XYZ file of C-alpha atoms in Angstrom:
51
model
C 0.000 0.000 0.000
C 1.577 3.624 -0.329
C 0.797 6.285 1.162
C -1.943 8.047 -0.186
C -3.953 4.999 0.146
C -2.968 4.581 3.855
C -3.666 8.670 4.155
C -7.238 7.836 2.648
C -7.819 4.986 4.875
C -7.026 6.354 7.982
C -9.176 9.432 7.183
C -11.924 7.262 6.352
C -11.625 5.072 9.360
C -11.493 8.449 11.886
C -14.723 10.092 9.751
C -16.664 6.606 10.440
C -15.726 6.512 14.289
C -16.675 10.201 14.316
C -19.866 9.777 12.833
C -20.486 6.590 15.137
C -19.572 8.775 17.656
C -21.902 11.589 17.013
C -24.777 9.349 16.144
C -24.134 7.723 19.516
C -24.706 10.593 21.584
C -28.093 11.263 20.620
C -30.496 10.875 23.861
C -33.474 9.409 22.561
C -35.840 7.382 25.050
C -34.615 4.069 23.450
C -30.944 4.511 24.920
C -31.525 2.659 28.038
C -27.977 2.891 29.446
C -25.887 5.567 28.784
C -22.318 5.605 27.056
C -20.424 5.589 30.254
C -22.253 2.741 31.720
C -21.676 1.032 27.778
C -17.871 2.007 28.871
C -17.823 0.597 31.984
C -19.502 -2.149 31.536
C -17.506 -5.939 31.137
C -19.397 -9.177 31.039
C -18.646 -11.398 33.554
C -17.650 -14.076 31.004
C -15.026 -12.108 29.110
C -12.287 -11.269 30.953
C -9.670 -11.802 28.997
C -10.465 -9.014 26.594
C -10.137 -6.473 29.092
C -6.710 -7.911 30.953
């Protein structure tokens, strides 16, 4: 890959987490728990991913 195609794909991967961001945040009464809570939260089952 050079880099203009890295460039473009980096830029396209931080506009996608910004929009999932900022679609996210929205506090509509369907968003039980909030996105600290979604943070905090580790199932009991997993811990490996969070070591």
């Amino acid at each position: 890959m050079s880099i203009s195609s890295l460039r473009v794909a980096f830029v396209a991967a931080a506009s996608c987490l910004f929009l999932l961001v900022a679609c996210s945040d929205s506090d509509d009464a369907g968003n039980i728990a909030s996105d600290s809570e979604i943070l905090t939260y580790v199932p009991a089952d997993t811990p490996y991913l969070f070591a």
